[in-house]
Amino acid sequence: MNEVCFKNIDKKEPWSLSTYEASGGYSVWRKILKGELSPENIIDELKASGLRGRGGAGFPTGLKWSFMPRNSDIQKYVVCNSDEGEPGTCKDRDILRFNPHSVIEGMAIGGYVMKASVGYNYIRGEFMEPFYRFEAALKEAYKTGLLGKNISGSSVSFDLYTHLGAGAYICGEETALIESLEGKKGQPRFKPPFPANVGLYGKPTTVNNTESFASVPEILAKGGKWFHDLGVKNSGGCKLFSVTGHVKRPANFEVPMGIPFKDLLDMAGGIRDGRKLKAVIPGGSSTPVLTADEALAMNMDYDSIENAGSMLGAGSVIVMDDSTCMVKTLTRLAHFYYDESCGQCTPCREGTGWLYRILKRIMDGDGKSGDLDLLNNVGSNILGNTICALGDAAAMPVESFLRNFSEEFEYYIENGKSMVKDNV
Amino acid sequence: MFEIEIDGKLVNAEAGEKLIEVTDRVGISVPRFCYHEKLSVAANCRMCLVDVEGAPKPQPACSTPVSEGMKVSTQNEKAKSAQKSVMEFLLINHPLDCPICDQGGECELQDVAMSYGSNVSRFNEGKRVIADSNIGALIHTDMTRCIHCTRCVRFGTEIAGIMEMGGTGRGESLKIEPFLNEGIQSELSGNMIDVCPVGALTSKPFRYELRSWQMNSTESIARHDLVGSNINVQTYKGKVKRIVARSNDSVNETWISDRDRFSYEGLSHSNRLLKPQVKFDGTWKEVSWEVALDFCVKGLLRSAGESNSMNSLGVLASKTATLEEYYLLQKLVSELGCENIDYRLGVKDTKNTINLESNVKLSDLEKIDHALIVGSYTRLEQPMINHRLRKAALRGGTVDVINSMQFDFNLALNNENIIIPCEIANLLASTLKVVLESTNQDVPEELNKLTITKSATKIAKKLLSSDASVIVLGEHVINNDNAKNISNLVAMLAKNTNSSTLNLSKTGNSIAADIAGFFPGKDGLDVNSMLGKDMNAYIMFDVYPEYDFHNSSTAIKALSDKNSFIVSMNSFYNNNVADYSDVMLPISSYYETSGTHVNIEGEFQTFAASVKAPQESKPAWKVIKVLADLLDISGFNYSDSSNVLEEAKHNIKQGHRAEESINITDTNSVEVIWQPSPYSIDALLRHSDSLQETKIGQINKATMNSSTAKHLNLGDKDDYLGVPVVISSLVANNCVFINANKSTPSEEQA
Ligand SMILES: Cc1cc2nc3c(=O)[nH]c(=O)nc-3n(C[C@H](O)[C@H](O)[C@H](O)COP(=O)(O)O)c2cc1C
Ligand code: SF4
Ligand code: FES
């Protein structure tokens, strides 16, 4: 546990440069500055490590970096996605608070590999403490001569800037993030072209999640194989899981991929006393909900969660006990997507509102017999037809909630009230 | 070039093309709302989703690039179901108020819904309602109908060059609205009505008038500028009801200016001249055409006097006649032996003005890499030419300017020279000197004494280093004391830097007037000489003296005082005309006659009449023909105006050409540039109420800087030459730039 991003979490002032360096921080970066590590080397190690993007889609990071037109001379950018807005996710916040230097080093390495001399860290608007921690770390790094132009006499240059968002979930979507960084309204771009070809200011850009960047220095220090072997097949290494909901000790846990969900639940202190596990959303609010049985039988890695019928996503485990009204929960989620849709593309702009209004009507006691079919149908009409994945994220929970907890929805429609009596 | 398969058919595609361009080309219909071939791709409506083999999700045809071997279905279950889903989403919050919507019958949403929509709604929640904003006199908004395709927003940023409409709010509360409360001000704003696929943006003057299918549509040509934009004139029961753009990539693409779109309103203004009238003993009497024409003939013959000579007849026309009208009128009076013919009423000295050819195609204008604009605010004065220049600038071309006032261009300027009018010729001469010296050519003596300024060097370097450059000469210099020098200098600069030229001073249909030979003959008098002489008679063609003459009160005085016999043909009634004329013949206005406009490329664009001239007014070419018959002049038996055009084409006259001579004079008094405001340049525009209500229509100001104001002893509450003073540092020192929507200056002032 706590071997990579949370390595120093129990030390005094884990965020300081001295703590970071004392545990081997910036050793990889210094090697690069001395010319002892080639970009190809690094990409090979990353590929071997099995590191997959921690922002939700799980795309292999080494492969992603190799897509950048590394050998062309045009300006390129690396961007860190610290917008962390998905309900249930709070891991990037703690990385920024407790280990900001790992993000800086990871981004610098990325910049070196992809020949991008400028980086931006886009931090969620509400993250004040993480923002100040990261800014302070950045200052330290500059002061120590770890960043800038021709760093310590080498031919390597890397400048890093922090950007504070303004509180829109959609700005976590990488192309909306890029628009927002450019000073425009945060709305996703259609793809292709992909950011690796046309990104920030029209230049090749790679966006990675905070945790993805933060994992890179340790992987390169200890070797790709070391990281890979921490985890299981197709899910190399360890990962931060944010366990929230009806558990006794909600927290972030950095554990090896593939540990049983049961064990993770125990780490979080288990379900509240006198309550039973009812449902789990394993990867953040946009991933399908699982029943207690499905969850208890599953391990925490990409393949197992997929086999159980959901997705690992950003590793945001939302635990619900038997006091939870699933109608109310889905209504709340639907409201979130309805509220956060950027509005540019038709299915998401119109569909998320429609979903929410049907659910709200059911909650108000005005449900009708055809409503569940309609919900399912509207959801599937959004799915796959939008510019970005927010539409999918809004649609996916609907299907799984209705599939797994249909009797609760039917009860609500028939009786105008929740089936869960002691719902709190 | 490679093949792709669409709906089982093999079709050719070009790398870089989007799928929808291919389907459009081969005639496979893919529904769309946000896509517009002249705007950037937004891919936001999702209506064009099709199935691309190998792609897990349906792909938008408008943004998906073609690739070799691609297999596409626009019709299979996956495509159809995606399209139907999107259609339903678009309709749930749409008011479906087609019965009271002006767009009904020409609505893209309505059309597509017929094929892709369902006939029952599954949406039982409350619908969204959006409050409308008043965005000015031209465009009516019903934003509840908006489908957020952002065409109008993209039109603003990409074509009009000012972001006036934008999307505020997100998700369901995304609203398309103007950012500012000042309404829409672009000179091209009406195109938003054309690009809006639904009834959210409709024509305000046309609101609730008619259904589109009730109207007849005729193709025509707009004549307010040098482009001759292609339009469709939509009519009902003999009245023009609306004008919309007609695509012609080599002329106006799919855009037209607001001037061209809305000026038709003036046609039904109560001020139209509708009946022939004759002045008996100082009072006007409505008479029949026979009586009126007989009166004209007798009066003209009488004016020739004993000697029976027409030497003392003057013939003056405005700049907006058709080629046929110019040709016939000129032919008529030439046959009578009269050579006193002119249309350059606004020119102070016809011997000292611009004579420059235009030699660049409109469609090539957007490909130039450098432009030098001299004396023009192209954006408001020639909007469609400005649009091409803007496209060139967006492609990386540079634009330099020599003006006497700083204007609000919607394109990036490289180098803006704001100088007093009398320095323009010097700057150009100095630029020419740099050009000649750096190309190792002889420098003419007149240029020797000139010192070379930094600005001149900069301007010259740009012209020399560009492969495709153009020098644009505008209207602001027609009455410059060095107008002829400027014109000659531009021609010489162009020749020595391999640049093309555009002469924007030939506004309206002036090029046609030149071609038709509507200028003084060898021994003829020009406009100013006529006014200075005791002419026995005049024929005045659609002249409105207080607007058309350079010096209105001198002209009016000359026309009223002397006891000349004056025949006026006008489309609008005018008090001054009524004062000095003896006969008033009501003639056709725009769209009421067939004819030809010749644009800046020299393109002859012929149009048919869209409606009949109202009441007793008649197409002017017919009036001239009958007059010729009554005067017993042969050679006027044309059956329709196309015969006139044929003949005119065989008799093309050469206008005046630039010369290679320079002789710069100095001035040191305050210099005035008088430029009519863009919606006041002709009679039809001046009678178009909605245009007059707009910000551009209201422009009426004499702008000067504070030191000029001090020198003239004026404050910002005063008038100068009858125009309200605005004090601003945008104008060169010692210069007053007047943009007037009222008459031209009178004698005491000019
Ligand atoms: C609606 C939406 C919100 C997202 N929010 C985040 C976010 O807050 N943080 C993040 O890292 N990725 C987010 N993503 C995923 C990013 O688009 C992108 O895939 C990711 O940053 C790539 O980083 P990775 O390869 O390291 O995972 C979001 C995606 C969508 C569609
Ligand atoms: S799916 Fe939603 S959030 Fe994404 S582009 Fe479309 S409207 Fe915007
Ligand atoms: S036309 Fe393709 S998405 Fe709108």
CSV table of N, CA, C and O in Angstrom, one decimal, chain B residues 672-746:
chain,number,residue,atom,x,y,z
B,672,VAL,N,-11.8,69.1,-46.0
B,672,VAL,CA,-13.0,68.4,-45.7
B,672,VAL,C,-13.2,67.2,-46.6
B,672,VAL,O,-13.0,67.3,-47.8
B,673,ILE,N,-13.5,66.0,-46.1
B,673,ILE,CA,-13.9,64.9,-46.9
B,673,ILE,C,-15.3,64.6,-46.6
B,673,ILE,O,-15.8,64.5,-45.5
B,674,TRP,N,-16.1,64.7,-47.7
B,674,TRP,CA,-17.5,64.5,-47.6
B,674,TRP,C,-17.9,63.2,-48.2
B,674,TRP,O,-17.7,62.9,-49.3
B,675,GLN,N,-18.4,62.3,-47.3
B,675,GLN,CA,-18.8,61.0,-47.7
B,675,GLN,C,-20.2,60.7,-47.3
B,675,GLN,O,-20.5,60.7,-46.1
B,676,PRO,N,-21.1,60.5,-48.2
B,676,PRO,CA,-22.5,60.1,-47.7
B,676,PRO,C,-22.4,58.9,-46.9
B,676,PRO,O,-21.6,58.0,-47.1
B,677,SER,N,-23.3,58.8,-45.9
B,677,SER,CA,-23.3,57.6,-45.1
B,677,SER,C,-23.8,56.5,-45.9
B,677,SER,O,-24.6,56.7,-46.8
B,678,PRO,N,-23.4,55.2,-45.5
B,678,PRO,CA,-23.6,54.1,-46.4
B,678,PRO,C,-25.1,53.8,-46.8
B,678,PRO,O,-25.3,53.3,-47.9
B,679,TYR,N,-26.0,54.2,-46.0
B,679,TYR,CA,-27.4,54.0,-46.3
B,679,TYR,C,-28.1,55.2,-46.9
B,679,TYR,O,-29.3,55.3,-46.9
B,680,SER,N,-27.3,56.2,-47.4
B,680,SER,CA,-27.9,57.4,-48.0
B,680,SER,C,-27.3,57.6,-49.4
B,680,SER,O,-27.5,58.7,-49.9
B,681,ILE,N,-26.7,56.6,-50.0
B,681,ILE,CA,-26.1,56.9,-51.2
B,681,ILE,C,-27.0,57.0,-52.4
B,681,ILE,O,-26.6,57.4,-53.5
B,682,ASP,N,-28.2,56.4,-52.3
B,682,ASP,CA,-29.1,56.6,-53.4
B,682,ASP,C,-30.6,56.8,-52.9
B,682,ASP,O,-30.9,56.6,-51.8
B,683,ALA,N,-31.4,57.2,-53.9
B,683,ALA,CA,-32.8,57.5,-53.5
B,683,ALA,C,-33.5,56.4,-52.8
B,683,ALA,O,-34.3,56.5,-51.9
B,684,LEU,N,-33.4,55.2,-53.4
B,684,LEU,CA,-34.1,54.0,-52.8
B,684,LEU,C,-33.7,53.8,-51.4
B,684,LEU,O,-34.6,53.6,-50.5
B,685,LEU,N,-32.4,53.8,-51.1
B,685,LEU,CA,-31.9,53.6,-49.8
B,685,LEU,C,-32.5,54.7,-48.8
B,685,LEU,O,-32.9,54.4,-47.7
B,686,ARG,N,-32.5,55.9,-49.3
B,686,ARG,CA,-32.9,57.0,-48.4
B,686,ARG,C,-34.4,56.8,-48.0
B,686,ARG,O,-34.8,57.4,-47.1
B,687,HIS,N,-35.1,56.0,-48.8
B,687,HIS,CA,-36.5,55.8,-48.5
B,687,HIS,C,-36.8,54.5,-47.9
B,687,HIS,O,-38.0,54.1,-47.7
B,688,SER,N,-35.8,53.8,-47.5
B,688,SER,CA,-36.0,52.5,-46.8
B,688,SER,C,-35.9,52.7,-45.3
B,688,SER,O,-34.9,52.8,-44.7
B,689,ASP,N,-37.1,52.7,-44.7
B,689,ASP,CA,-37.2,53.1,-43.3
B,689,ASP,C,-36.4,52.2,-42.3
B,689,ASP,O,-35.8,52.7,-41.4
B,690,SER,N,-36.5,50.9,-42.5
B,690,SER,CA,-35.8,50.0,-41.6
B,690,SER,C,-34.3,50.3,-41.6
B,690,SER,O,-33.6,50.4,-40.5
B,691,LEU,N,-33.7,50.4,-42.8
B,691,LEU,CA,-32.3,50.7,-42.9
B,691,LEU,C,-32.0,52.0,-42.2
B,691,LEU,O,-31.0,52.1,-41.5
B,692,GLN,N,-32.8,53.0,-42.4
B,692,GLN,CA,-32.6,54.3,-41.8
B,692,GLN,C,-32.6,54.3,-40.3
B,692,GLN,O,-31.9,55.0,-39.7
B,693,GLU,N,-33.3,53.3,-39.8
B,693,GLU,CA,-33.4,53.2,-38.3
B,693,GLU,C,-32.1,52.6,-37.7
B,693,GLU,O,-31.9,52.7,-36.5
B,694,THR,N,-31.3,51.9,-38.5
B,694,THR,CA,-30.2,51.2,-37.9
B,694,THR,C,-29.1,52.2,-37.5
B,694,THR,O,-29.1,53.3,-37.9
B,695,LYS,N,-28.1,51.7,-36.7
B,695,LYS,CA,-27.0,52.5,-36.3
B,695,LYS,C,-26.3,53.1,-37.6
B,695,LYS,O,-25.9,54.3,-37.6
B,696,ILE,N,-26.1,52.2,-38.6
B,696,ILE,CA,-25.4,52.7,-39.8
B,696,ILE,C,-26.2,53.8,-40.5
B,696,ILE,O,-25.7,54.8,-40.9
B,697,GLY,N,-27.5,53.5,-40.5
B,697,GLY,CA,-28.4,54.5,-41.2
B,697,GLY,C,-28.4,55.9,-40.5
B,697,GLY,O,-28.7,56.9,-41.1
B,698,GLN,N,-28.1,55.8,-39.2
B,698,GLN,CA,-28.2,57.1,-38.4
B,698,GLN,C,-26.9,57.9,-38.5
B,698,GLN,O,-26.8,58.9,-37.9
B,699,ILE,N,-25.9,57.3,-39.1
B,699,ILE,CA,-24.6,58.0,-39.1
B,699,ILE,C,-24.7,59.3,-39.7
B,699,ILE,O,-25.1,59.5,-40.9
B,700,ASN,N,-24.4,60.4,-39.0
B,700,ASN,CA,-24.5,61.7,-39.5
B,700,ASN,C,-23.6,62.6,-38.6
B,700,ASN,O,-24.0,63.1,-37.6
B,701,LYS,N,-22.3,62.7,-39.0
B,701,LYS,CA,-21.4,63.4,-38.1
B,701,LYS,C,-20.2,64.0,-38.9
B,701,LYS,O,-19.8,63.4,-39.9
B,702,ALA,N,-19.8,65.1,-38.4
B,702,ALA,CA,-18.6,65.7,-38.9
B,702,ALA,C,-17.5,65.5,-37.9
B,702,ALA,O,-17.5,66.2,-36.8
B,703,THR,N,-16.6,64.6,-38.1
B,703,THR,CA,-15.6,64.2,-37.1
B,703,THR,C,-14.3,65.0,-37.3
B,703,THR,O,-13.8,65.1,-38.5
B,704,MET,N,-13.8,65.6,-36.3
B,704,MET,CA,-12.5,66.3,-36.3
B,704,MET,C,-11.8,66.2,-35.0
B,704,MET,O,-12.5,65.9,-34.0
B,705,ASN,N,-10.6,66.4,-35.0
B,705,ASN,CA,-9.9,66.3,-33.7
B,705,ASN,C,-10.0,67.7,-33.0
B,705,ASN,O,-10.5,68.7,-33.5
B,706,SER,N,-9.5,67.7,-31.7
B,706,SER,CA,-9.8,68.8,-30.9
B,706,SER,C,-9.1,70.1,-31.4
B,706,SER,O,-9.6,71.2,-31.3
B,707,SER,N,-7.9,69.9,-32.0
B,707,SER,CA,-7.2,71.1,-32.4
B,707,SER,C,-7.9,71.7,-33.7
B,707,SER,O,-8.0,72.9,-33.8
B,708,THR,N,-8.4,70.8,-34.6
B,708,THR,CA,-9.1,71.3,-35.7
B,708,THR,C,-10.4,72.0,-35.2
B,708,THR,O,-10.7,73.1,-35.7
B,709,ALA,N,-11.1,71.4,-34.2
B,709,ALA,CA,-12.3,72.0,-33.7
B,709,ALA,C,-12.0,73.4,-33.1
B,709,ALA,O,-12.7,74.4,-33.3
B,710,LYS,N,-10.8,73.5,-32.5
B,710,LYS,CA,-10.5,74.8,-31.9
B,710,LYS,C,-10.2,75.8,-33.0
B,710,LYS,O,-10.7,76.9,-32.9
B,711,HIS,N,-9.5,75.4,-34.0
B,711,HIS,CA,-9.1,76.2,-35.1
B,711,HIS,C,-10.4,76.8,-35.8
B,711,HIS,O,-10.5,77.9,-36.2
B,712,LEU,N,-11.4,75.9,-35.9
B,712,LEU,CA,-12.7,76.3,-36.5
B,712,LEU,C,-13.6,76.9,-35.5
B,712,LEU,O,-14.8,77.2,-35.9
B,713,ASN,N,-13.2,77.0,-34.3
B,713,ASN,CA,-14.0,77.5,-33.2
B,713,ASN,C,-15.3,76.8,-33.0
B,713,ASN,O,-16.4,77.4,-33.0
B,714,LEU,N,-15.2,75.5,-33.0
B,714,LEU,CA,-16.4,74.6,-32.9
B,714,LEU,C,-16.3,73.7,-31.6
B,714,LEU,O,-15.3,73.4,-31.2
B,715,GLY,N,-17.5,73.4,-31.0
B,715,GLY,CA,-17.6,72.5,-29.9
B,715,GLY,C,-18.4,71.3,-30.3
B,715,GLY,O,-19.0,71.3,-31.4
B,716,ASP,N,-18.5,70.3,-29.4
B,716,ASP,CA,-19.3,69.1,-29.9
B,716,ASP,C,-20.8,69.3,-29.8
B,716,ASP,O,-21.5,68.4,-30.1
B,717,LYS,N,-21.3,70.5,-29.5
B,717,LYS,CA,-22.7,70.7,-29.7
B,717,LYS,C,-23.0,71.5,-31.0
B,717,LYS,O,-24.2,71.7,-31.3
B,718,ASP,N,-22.0,71.9,-31.7
B,718,ASP,CA,-22.2,72.6,-32.9
B,718,ASP,C,-22.4,71.8,-34.1
B,718,ASP,O,-22.2,70.6,-34.1
B,719,ASP,N,-22.8,72.4,-35.2
B,719,ASP,CA,-22.8,71.8,-36.5
B,719,ASP,C,-21.7,72.3,-37.4
B,719,ASP,O,-21.3,73.5,-37.2
B,720,TYR,N,-21.3,71.5,-38.2
B,720,TYR,CA,-20.3,72.0,-39.2
B,720,TYR,C,-20.9,71.6,-40.6
B,720,TYR,O,-21.2,70.4,-40.8
B,721,LEU,N,-21.0,72.6,-41.5
B,721,LEU,CA,-21.7,72.4,-42.8
B,721,LEU,C,-23.0,71.6,-42.6
B,721,LEU,O,-23.4,70.8,-43.4
B,722,GLY,N,-23.7,72.0,-41.5
B,722,GLY,CA,-25.0,71.4,-41.3
B,722,GLY,C,-25.0,70.0,-40.7
B,722,GLY,O,-26.0,69.4,-40.6
B,723,VAL,N,-23.8,69.5,-40.3
B,723,VAL,CA,-23.7,68.2,-39.8
B,723,VAL,C,-23.2,68.3,-38.3
B,723,VAL,O,-22.2,69.0,-38.1
B,724,PRO,N,-23.8,67.5,-37.4
B,724,PRO,CA,-23.3,67.6,-36.0
B,724,PRO,C,-21.8,67.3,-35.8
B,724,PRO,O,-21.3,66.3,-36.4
B,725,VAL,N,-21.1,68.1,-35.0
B,725,VAL,CA,-19.7,67.9,-34.8
B,725,VAL,C,-19.4,66.8,-33.8
B,725,VAL,O,-20.1,66.7,-32.8
B,726,VAL,N,-18.5,65.9,-34.1
B,726,VAL,CA,-18.0,64.9,-33.2
B,726,VAL,C,-16.5,65.1,-33.1
B,726,VAL,O,-15.8,65.2,-34.1
B,727,ILE,N,-16.1,65.3,-31.8
B,727,ILE,CA,-14.6,65.6,-31.7
B,727,ILE,C,-13.9,64.2,-31.3
B,727,ILE,O,-14.3,63.6,-30.3
B,728,SER,N,-13.0,63.9,-32.1
B,728,SER,CA,-12.3,62.6,-31.9
B,728,SER,C,-10.9,62.6,-32.4
B,728,SER,O,-10.6,63.2,-33.4
B,729,SER,N,-10.1,61.9,-31.7
B,729,SER,CA,-8.7,61.9,-32.1
B,729,SER,C,-8.4,60.9,-33.3
B,729,SER,O,-7.3,60.8,-33.7
B,730,LEU,N,-9.5,60.3,-33.8
B,730,LEU,CA,-9.3,59.4,-34.9
B,730,LEU,C,-9.0,60.0,-36.2
B,730,LEU,O,-8.5,59.4,-37.1
B,731,VAL,N,-9.2,61.3,-36.3
B,731,VAL,CA,-9.1,62.0,-37.6
B,731,VAL,C,-7.7,62.7,-37.6
B,731,VAL,O,-7.2,63.2,-36.6
B,732,ALA,N,-7.2,62.8,-38.8
B,732,ALA,CA,-5.9,63.5,-39.0
B,732,ALA,C,-6.1,65.0,-38.7
B,732,ALA,O,-7.2,65.5,-38.8
B,733,ASN,N,-5.1,65.6,-38.3
B,733,ASN,CA,-5.2,67.0,-37.9
B,733,ASN,C,-5.5,67.8,-39.2
B,733,ASN,O,-5.2,67.5,-40.3
B,734,ASN,N,-6.2,68.9,-38.9
B,734,ASN,CA,-6.6,69.8,-40.0
B,734,ASN,C,-7.5,69.2,-41.1
B,734,ASN,O,-7.5,69.6,-42.2
B,735,CYS,N,-8.3,68.2,-40.6
B,735,CYS,CA,-9.1,67.5,-41.5
B,735,CYS,C,-10.5,67.3,-40.9
B,735,CYS,O,-10.6,67.0,-39.7
B,736,VAL,N,-11.6,67.5,-41.6
B,736,VAL,CA,-12.9,67.1,-41.1
B,736,VAL,C,-13.4,66.0,-42.0
B,736,VAL,O,-13.5,66.1,-43.2
B,737,PHE,N,-13.8,64.9,-41.3
B,737,PHE,CA,-14.3,63.8,-42.1
B,737,PHE,C,-15.8,63.8,-41.9
B,737,PHE,O,-16.3,63.6,-40.7
B,738,ILE,N,-16.6,64.0,-42.9
B,738,ILE,CA,-18.0,64.1,-42.8
B,738,ILE,C,-18.7,62.9,-43.4
B,738,ILE,O,-18.5,62.5,-44.5
B,739,ASN,N,-19.5,62.2,-42.5
B,739,ASN,CA,-20.3,61.1,-43.0
B,739,ASN,C,-21.7,61.6,-42.8
B,739,ASN,O,-22.2,61.7,-41.7
B,740,ALA,N,-22.4,62.0,-43.9
B,740,ALA,CA,-23.7,62.6,-43.8
B,740,ALA,C,-24.8,61.8,-44.4
B,740,ALA,O,-24.7,61.2,-45.4
B,741,ASN,N,-25.9,61.8,-43.6
B,741,ASN,CA,-27.1,61.1,-44.3
B,741,ASN,C,-28.1,62.2,-44.7
B,741,ASN,O,-29.2,61.9,-45.0
B,742,LYS,N,-27.7,63.4,-44.7
B,742,LYS,CA,-28.5,64.5,-45.2
B,742,LYS,C,-27.9,65.0,-46.5
B,742,LYS,O,-27.1,64.3,-47.1
B,743,SER,N,-28.2,66.2,-46.9
B,743,SER,CA,-27.7,66.6,-48.2
B,743,SER,C,-26.2,66.9,-48.2
B,743,SER,O,-25.6,67.0,-47.2
B,744,THR,N,-25.7,67.2,-49.4
B,744,THR,CA,-24.3,67.6,-49.6
B,744,THR,C,-24.2,69.1,-49.2
B,744,THR,O,-25.2,69.8,-49.0
B,745,PRO,N,-23.0,69.6,-49.0
B,745,PRO,CA,-22.8,70.9,-48.5
B,745,PRO,C,-23.3,72.0,-49.5
B,745,PRO,O,-23.3,71.7,-50.7
B,746,SER,N,-23.7,73.1,-49.0
B,746,SER,CA,-24.2,74.1,-49.9
B,746,SER,C,-23.1,75.1,-50.2
B,746,SER,O,-22.0,75.1,-49.6
